[in-house]
Coordinates of C-alpha atoms and ligand atoms in Angstrom, one line a residue:
M247 CA -110.4 -98.6 131.6
P248 CA -111.7 -96.5 134.5
G249 CA -108.8 -95.9 137.0
S250 CA -105.9 -96.3 134.6
K251 CA -106.3 -92.9 133.0
P252 CA -108.1 -89.7 134.1
T253 CA -111.7 -90.6 133.9
V254 CA -114.8 -88.5 133.6
W255 CA -117.8 -90.1 135.3
L256 CA -121.1 -88.9 134.0
K257 CA -124.2 -88.5 136.2
A258 CA -126.9 -91.2 135.9
G259 CA -128.9 -90.8 132.7
R260 CA -126.5 -88.2 131.2
E261 CA -124.8 -90.6 128.8
K262 CA -127.7 -90.4 126.2
S263 CA -126.2 -87.7 124.0
L264 CA -122.9 -89.6 123.8
R265 CA -124.7 -92.7 122.8
R266 CA -126.1 -90.8 119.9
R267 CA -122.5 -89.8 119.1
H268 CA -122.9 -86.1 119.9
P269 CA -119.4 -85.1 120.8
W270 CA -119.9 -82.6 123.6
V271 CA -120.0 -83.3 127.4
F272 CA -121.3 -80.3 129.3
S273 CA -120.1 -79.6 132.8
G274 CA -123.5 -80.2 134.3
A275 CA -123.5 -83.8 133.0
I276 CA -120.4 -84.7 134.9
E277 CA -120.5 -86.4 138.3
R278 CA -116.7 -86.3 138.9
L279 CA -113.3 -86.4 137.4
E280 CA -111.2 -89.3 138.7
G281 CA -107.5 -88.6 138.6
E282 CA -106.0 -85.4 137.3
A283 CA -106.4 -83.9 133.8
A284 CA -104.7 -80.7 132.5
A285 CA -106.4 -78.7 129.8
G286 CA -106.5 -80.7 126.6
A287 CA -105.6 -84.0 128.3
T288 CA -107.3 -87.1 127.0
V289 CA -109.8 -88.5 129.4
E290 CA -111.9 -91.7 129.5
L291 CA -115.6 -91.0 129.4
V292 CA -117.7 -93.5 131.4
S293 CA -121.4 -93.8 132.3
S294 CA -122.5 -93.8 135.9
S295 CA -122.3 -97.6 135.8
G296 CA -118.7 -97.5 134.6
E297 CA -119.4 -98.4 130.9
S298 CA -116.8 -96.9 128.6
L299 CA -118.4 -94.3 126.1
G300 CA -115.3 -93.0 124.4
R301 CA -112.3 -90.8 124.9
G302 CA -112.2 -87.0 124.7
A303 CA -110.2 -83.9 125.4
Y304 CA -110.7 -82.3 128.9
S305 CA -111.3 -78.6 129.0
P306 CA -111.5 -77.4 132.6
A307 CA -112.3 -73.7 131.8
S308 CA -115.2 -74.4 129.4
Q309 CA -118.9 -75.2 129.9
I310 CA -118.2 -77.9 127.2
R311 CA -116.0 -79.7 129.7
A312 CA -115.0 -82.5 127.2
R313 CA -115.1 -83.0 123.5
V314 CA -115.1 -86.5 122.2
W315 CA -112.2 -87.6 119.9
T316 CA -113.4 -91.2 119.5
F317 CA -116.4 -93.3 120.3
E318 CA -114.6 -96.5 119.3
P319 CA -114.0 -98.7 122.4
G320 CA -110.3 -99.5 121.7
E321 CA -109.2 -96.5 119.7
S322 CA -106.2 -94.7 121.1
V323 CA -105.8 -90.9 120.7
D324 CA -102.3 -90.5 119.4
A325 CA -100.5 -89.3 116.3
A326 CA -101.9 -92.3 114.2
F327 CA -105.4 -91.3 115.2
F328 CA -104.9 -87.7 114.0
R329 CA -103.3 -88.9 110.8
R330 CA -106.4 -91.1 110.1
R331 CA -108.8 -88.2 110.8
L332 CA -106.9 -85.6 108.8
A333 CA -106.3 -87.9 105.9
R334 CA -110.0 -88.7 105.8
A335 CA -111.0 -85.1 105.8
I336 CA -108.5 -84.2 103.1
E337 CA -109.5 -87.1 100.9
S338 CA -113.1 -86.0 101.1
R339 CA -112.2 -82.6 99.7
R340 CA -110.0 -84.2 97.0
R341 CA -113.0 -86.3 95.9
L342 CA -115.0 -83.1 95.7
G343 CA -112.4 -81.8 93.2
L344 CA -111.6 -79.0 95.6
I345 CA -107.8 -79.5 95.8
A346 CA -106.9 -77.7 92.6
S347 CA -103.9 -75.6 92.4
G348 CA -104.4 -71.9 93.0
S349 CA -107.8 -72.3 94.7
A350 CA -109.0 -72.4 98.3
C351 CA -111.2 -74.7 100.4
R352 CA -111.8 -75.7 103.9
L353 CA -109.9 -79.0 104.6
V354 CA -111.0 -79.6 108.1
F355 CA -114.3 -78.5 109.7
S356 CA -114.0 -79.2 113.3
E357 CA -116.6 -81.6 114.8
S358 CA -118.0 -82.4 111.4
D359 CA -114.7 -84.0 110.5
G360 CA -114.3 -85.7 113.8
L361 CA -111.7 -83.2 115.0
P362 CA -113.5 -80.9 117.5
G363 CA -112.0 -77.4 117.7
L364 CA -109.8 -77.7 114.6
I365 CA -110.3 -75.7 111.4
V366 CA -107.8 -76.0 108.5
D367 CA -108.3 -73.8 105.4
R368 CA -106.2 -74.4 102.3
Y369 CA -105.3 -71.3 100.3
G370 CA -103.3 -72.6 97.4
E371 CA -99.9 -73.7 98.7
Y372 CA -100.6 -72.3 102.2
L373 CA -102.6 -73.7 105.1
A374 CA -104.3 -71.5 107.7
C375 CA -105.2 -73.3 111.0
Q376 CA -107.4 -72.4 114.0
F377 CA -107.0 -74.4 117.2
L378 CA -110.2 -73.4 119.0
S379 CA -110.5 -76.0 121.8
A380 CA -108.2 -77.1 124.6
G381 CA -107.9 -80.5 123.0
A382 CA -107.0 -79.3 119.5
D383 CA -104.6 -76.8 121.1
A384 CA -102.8 -79.6 123.1
W385 CA -102.2 -81.5 119.9
R386 CA -101.0 -78.5 117.9
A387 CA -97.5 -79.8 117.2
T388 CA -98.6 -83.2 116.1
I389 CA -101.3 -81.7 113.9
V390 CA -98.9 -79.3 112.3
D391 CA -96.4 -82.1 111.5
L392 CA -99.1 -84.3 110.0
L393 CA -100.5 -81.4 107.9
A394 CA -97.0 -80.7 106.6
E395 CA -96.6 -84.4 105.7
L396 CA -100.0 -84.9 104.2
C397 CA -100.3 -81.7 102.3
G398 CA -96.7 -80.6 101.6
P399 CA -97.6 -76.9 101.9
R400 CA -95.2 -74.0 101.4
G401 CA -96.3 -72.7 104.8
I402 CA -98.7 -73.2 107.7
Y403 CA -100.1 -70.2 109.5
E404 CA -102.1 -70.0 112.7
R405 CA -105.1 -67.7 113.2
S406 CA -106.4 -69.0 116.6
E407 CA -108.5 -66.1 117.6
G408 CA -112.0 -65.1 118.7
G409 CA -114.6 -65.9 121.4
A410 CA -114.5 -69.7 121.1
R411 CA -110.9 -69.8 122.2
H412 CA -111.5 -67.5 125.1
K413 CA -114.3 -69.7 126.4
E414 CA -111.7 -72.5 126.5
G415 CA -109.4 -70.4 128.6
L416 CA -107.0 -70.0 125.7
Q417 CA -105.3 -66.8 124.6
S418 CA -105.3 -65.7 120.9
R419 CA -102.4 -66.9 118.8
R420 CA -101.3 -65.8 115.4
G421 CA -98.1 -66.6 113.5
V422 CA -96.1 -69.0 111.3
L423 CA -96.3 -72.6 112.5
A424 CA -94.2 -74.2 109.8
G425 CA -92.5 -73.2 106.5
E426 CA -92.8 -69.8 105.0
E427 CA -94.8 -66.8 106.0
P428 CA -97.7 -66.3 103.5
P429 CA -97.5 -63.3 101.2
R430 CA -99.5 -60.2 102.2
E431 CA -101.7 -60.7 99.2
L432 CA -101.8 -64.3 98.1
E433 CA -103.2 -64.5 94.5
L434 CA -105.8 -67.3 94.1
V435 CA -108.8 -68.1 91.9
S436 CA -112.4 -68.5 93.1
G437 CA -114.6 -69.8 90.3
A438 CA -113.8 -67.5 87.4
A439 CA -112.7 -64.6 89.6
R440 CA -109.2 -63.6 90.8
W441 CA -108.9 -63.5 94.5
S442 CA -106.2 -62.1 96.7
V443 CA -106.2 -63.3 100.3
D444 CA -104.3 -61.9 103.3
I445 CA -104.0 -64.9 105.5
A446 CA -102.2 -63.1 108.4
N447 CA -104.5 -60.1 108.6
G448 CA -107.8 -60.8 106.9
Q449 CA -111.0 -61.7 108.7
K450 CA -111.4 -65.3 109.9
T451 CA -108.5 -67.1 108.3
G452 CA -108.3 -64.6 105.5
A453 CA -111.5 -65.1 103.6
Y454 CA -115.1 -66.3 103.7
L455 CA -114.6 -69.7 102.0
D456 CA -118.2 -70.7 102.8
Q457 CA -119.6 -68.3 100.3
Q458 CA -117.6 -69.3 97.2
A459 CA -120.3 -71.4 95.6
N460 CA -123.1 -69.1 96.6
R461 CA -121.4 -66.1 94.9
A462 CA -121.9 -67.9 91.5
R463 CA -125.5 -68.7 92.3
V464 CA -126.3 -65.1 93.1
A465 CA -124.3 -63.9 90.1
A466 CA -126.6 -65.9 87.8
H467 CA -129.3 -63.4 88.6
A468 CA -127.2 -60.3 88.1
R469 CA -126.9 -60.0 84.3
E470 CA -127.0 -56.3 83.3
G471 CA -128.1 -55.3 86.7
D472 CA -127.1 -52.7 89.3
V473 CA -125.8 -54.5 92.4
L474 CA -125.7 -53.5 96.0
D475 CA -123.3 -55.7 97.9
A476 CA -123.9 -55.0 101.6
F477 CA -121.5 -56.4 104.2
S478 CA -119.3 -56.9 101.2
Y479 CA -115.9 -57.7 102.9
T480 CA -113.6 -57.8 99.9
G481 CA -116.5 -57.8 97.4
G482 CA -116.7 -61.5 96.6
F483 CA -120.4 -61.2 95.6
A484 CA -120.0 -57.9 93.7
I485 CA -117.0 -59.3 91.7
A486 CA -118.9 -62.5 90.8
C487 CA -121.9 -60.4 89.6
L488 CA -119.8 -58.0 87.6
R489 CA -118.0 -60.8 85.9
A490 CA -121.3 -62.4 85.1
G491 CA -122.4 -59.2 83.3
A492 CA -123.8 -56.9 86.0
K493 CA -123.4 -53.2 85.0
Q494 CA -122.2 -51.7 88.3
A495 CA -121.9 -52.5 92.0
T496 CA -121.9 -50.6 95.2
L497 CA -119.9 -52.3 98.0
I498 CA -120.6 -51.4 101.6
D499 CA -118.6 -52.5 104.6
S500 CA -117.6 -51.0 107.9
S501 CA -114.1 -52.2 107.5
A502 CA -111.8 -49.8 105.6
D503 CA -109.2 -52.5 105.4
A504 CA -111.7 -54.9 103.7
L505 CA -112.7 -52.2 101.2
A506 CA -109.0 -51.4 100.4
L507 CA -108.5 -55.0 99.6
A508 CA -111.7 -54.9 97.6
E509 CA -110.4 -52.0 95.5
R510 CA -107.3 -54.1 94.6
E511 CA -109.3 -57.2 94.0
T512 CA -111.8 -55.5 91.7
A513 CA -108.9 -54.0 89.8
A514 CA -107.3 -57.4 89.3
N515 CA -110.7 -58.6 88.0
E516 CA -110.9 -55.5 85.7
V517 CA -114.2 -54.4 87.1
Q518 CA -113.0 -51.6 89.5
E519 CA -114.2 -48.8 87.3
R520 CA -117.8 -50.1 87.7
C521 CA -117.6 -50.2 91.5
R522 CA -118.3 -47.7 94.3
F523 CA -116.8 -48.4 97.7
V524 CA -118.5 -47.1 100.8
V525 CA -117.0 -47.5 104.2
A526 CA -120.1 -47.3 106.5
N527 CA -122.5 -49.0 108.9
V528 CA -124.9 -50.9 106.6
F529 CA -127.9 -50.1 108.8
E530 CA -127.2 -46.4 108.5
E531 CA -126.1 -46.4 104.9
L532 CA -129.1 -48.4 103.6
R533 CA -131.4 -45.8 105.2
A534 CA -129.5 -43.0 103.6
V535 CA -129.6 -44.8 100.2
R536 CA -133.3 -45.4 100.6
D537 CA -133.9 -41.7 101.2
T538 CA -132.0 -40.7 98.0
G539 CA -134.4 -42.9 96.0
A540 CA -131.6 -45.1 94.4
R541 CA -132.8 -48.6 93.7
F542 CA -131.0 -51.8 92.6
D543 CA -131.7 -54.9 90.5
V544 CA -129.8 -57.1 93.0
V545 CA -129.3 -56.5 96.7
V546 CA -127.0 -58.9 98.6
L547 CA -127.1 -59.0 102.4
D548 CA -124.4 -61.1 104.0
P549 CA -124.2 -59.8 107.6
P550 CA -121.9 -61.1 110.3
K551 CA -123.3 -63.5 112.9
F552 CA -126.0 -61.7 114.9
V553 CA -126.8 -64.6 117.3
H554 CA -124.1 -66.2 119.3
S555 CA -126.2 -68.0 121.9
A556 CA -129.8 -69.1 122.3
D557 CA -130.7 -66.1 124.5
Q558 CA -129.7 -63.7 121.7
I559 CA -132.3 -65.2 119.2
P560 CA -135.0 -62.6 119.8
A561 CA -132.6 -59.6 119.5
G562 CA -130.8 -61.1 116.6
S563 CA -134.1 -61.9 114.8
R564 CA -135.0 -58.2 115.1
G565 CA -131.6 -57.4 113.6
Y566 CA -132.2 -59.7 110.6
K567 CA -135.7 -58.3 110.1
D568 CA -134.4 -54.7 110.2
V569 CA -131.7 -55.3 107.7
N570 CA -134.0 -57.3 105.4
M571 CA -136.7 -54.6 105.5
L572 CA -134.0 -52.1 104.5
G573 CA -132.6 -54.3 101.8
L574 CA -136.1 -55.1 100.3
A575 CA -136.9 -51.4 100.1
L576 CA -134.0 -50.9 97.8
V577 CA -134.9 -53.7 95.2
R578 CA -136.4 -52.5 92.0
P579 CA -139.7 -54.2 91.3
G580 CA -138.9 -57.5 89.7
G581 CA -135.4 -57.5 91.1
V582 CA -133.6 -59.9 93.4
L583 CA -132.7 -60.0 97.1
A584 CA -130.0 -62.5 98.1
T585 CA -130.0 -62.6 101.9
F586 CA -128.0 -64.7 104.3
S587 CA -127.6 -65.6 107.9
C588 CA -124.6 -67.4 109.4
S589 CA -126.1 -67.7 112.9
G590 CA -126.5 -71.4 113.6
H591 CA -129.2 -70.6 116.3
V592 CA -131.4 -69.1 113.5
D593 CA -132.4 -72.1 111.5
A594 CA -133.6 -72.0 107.9
A595 CA -137.2 -72.1 108.9
L596 CA -136.9 -69.2 111.3
F597 CA -134.8 -67.3 108.8
Q598 CA -137.5 -67.7 106.2
K599 CA -140.1 -66.5 108.7
I600 CA -138.1 -63.5 109.5
V601 CA -137.6 -62.6 105.8
A602 CA -141.3 -63.2 105.2
G603 CA -142.2 -60.8 108.0
A604 CA -139.8 -58.2 106.7
A605 CA -141.4 -58.4 103.2
V606 CA -144.9 -57.9 104.7
D607 CA -143.7 -54.9 106.8
A608 CA -141.8 -53.5 103.8
G609 CA -144.9 -53.7 101.7
R610 CA -143.3 -56.0 99.1
T611 CA -144.2 -59.4 97.8
A612 CA -141.4 -61.8 97.4
Q613 CA -141.0 -65.3 96.0
I614 CA -138.2 -67.7 97.0
L615 CA -136.3 -68.7 93.8
E616 CA -133.4 -70.5 95.5
R617 CA -132.4 -71.7 98.9
L618 CA -128.7 -71.6 99.6
A619 CA -126.6 -73.3 102.3
Q620 CA -123.0 -74.0 103.3
P621 CA -120.9 -75.8 100.7
A622 CA -119.6 -79.4 100.7
D623 CA -116.3 -78.4 102.3
H624 CA -118.2 -77.2 105.3
P625 CA -120.1 -80.5 105.9
V626 CA -122.6 -81.1 108.7
A627 CA -122.1 -84.4 110.6
T628 CA -125.5 -85.8 111.1
E629 CA -125.0 -86.3 114.8
F630 CA -123.8 -82.7 115.2
P631 CA -126.5 -80.4 113.8
E632 CA -124.8 -77.4 115.4
A633 CA -122.4 -77.4 112.4
D634 CA -125.3 -76.3 110.2
Y635 CA -125.0 -72.6 110.3
L636 CA -125.2 -70.9 106.9
K637 CA -128.5 -70.3 105.1
G638 CA -129.6 -68.0 102.4
L639 CA -132.5 -67.1 100.2
I640 CA -132.6 -65.7 96.7
L641 CA -135.9 -63.9 96.3
R642 CA -137.7 -62.2 93.4
V643 CA -139.1 -59.0 94.9
H644 CA -142.2 -57.2 93.4
Ligands
SAH296 N1 -120.0 -61.1 101.8 C1 -118.6 -61.3 102.2 C2 -118.5 -61.8 103.7 C3 -119.2 -60.8 104.7 S1 -118.7 -61.1 106.3 C4 -117.9 -62.3 101.3 O1 -118.6 -62.8 100.4 O2 -116.7 -62.5 101.4 C5 -119.4 -59.8 107.1 C6 -118.8 -58.4 106.8 O3 -119.6 -57.4 107.4 C7 -117.4 -58.2 107.4 O4 -116.6 -57.8 106.3 C8 -117.6 -57.0 108.4 O5 -116.5 -56.1 108.3 C9 -118.8 -56.4 107.9 N2 -119.7 -55.7 108.9 C10 -120.0 -56.1 110.2 N3 -120.9 -55.3 110.7 C11 -121.1 -54.3 109.8 C12 -122.0 -53.2 109.8 N4 -122.8 -52.9 110.8 N5 -122.0 -52.4 108.7 C13 -121.2 -52.7 107.7 N6 -120.4 -53.8 107.6 C14 -120.4 -54.6 108.7

């Protein structure tokens, strides 16, 4: 009840998004904080007339001043609450058949699993966590204990890094949270491919789990082809294509560490002798390749996020158009372009428009064969469309 706990009073009329169960309260919607709340403390959220709207985590440094834990009137935010939410998220992946030994999946996807700011990825017997909000950070010890109890992992490792945490006023943190340190190269399987993941030092929490299913979809178009895997990281797309019968692959990434791991991973999959590894900026390298006259049956473009906020949409769109024009120019007539965007601010319709524009300007005709998205272990809560970030197109290019 207002008064008994720190309470965030909203401005008149600013409770509408909470009524639709959108979990973010922006600083501009807040009239005042009654009482005192440290970073991550649980606060009552009330409308201007004092009606209770839910409970959330207070984040004094962030524009997103509070993130809702629960909209249920009487629900307490305590260890039992986190146990229910974590168990529900894990059960959902179990029902999807994703908790098989030796494989990897995302167990908890932040707002979409009712746990704003918490990411938990499962890599075989190890878990990798990101606590990206003040609220998730404040509950770290409870969450780690519960994950140990619910999953029985060999070790839990923290990779709380990146811009999201800085916006919450939190420093980066990396290290063992429980159990054993993960091995430098953890051997796993992804589909039919062997995979080795470096949880402590790899990008994100060690791998791009969101592309696991899409690699198989792209590989289905790669039989007997020459593949260009641009922004390859450790070569997930190239390996899937080669295992599906592609003749050879060129991997391009700006990270020498990523390509070193790609060399070992392609060797473990017995496809290394059919690979070329190029440490380079994709934008420059694709131009250079274009000028040599080399062409490919399958070109994969899986760039990093170009658009981090709405004001970057125009510049980011130009970046996507550029790279797609370059990619399209390298596809042999009748071949395939598989192109992705992981920028949530560029929705599927805009992305399709950008790619269509790139085809016109590259002088190529293209047909959409398949539309790809993020997989079921990266769900999108219907009241939180911001979670919908990954989109891709597989195109036939003439
Ligand atoms: N396709 C990968 C994931 C790619 S993530 C997979 O399936 O696992 C994006 C990658 O692009 C990262 O590995 C990053 O190192 C690389 N990268 C970012 N900017 C780049 C640039 N300008 N040129 C080349 N690589 C770049």
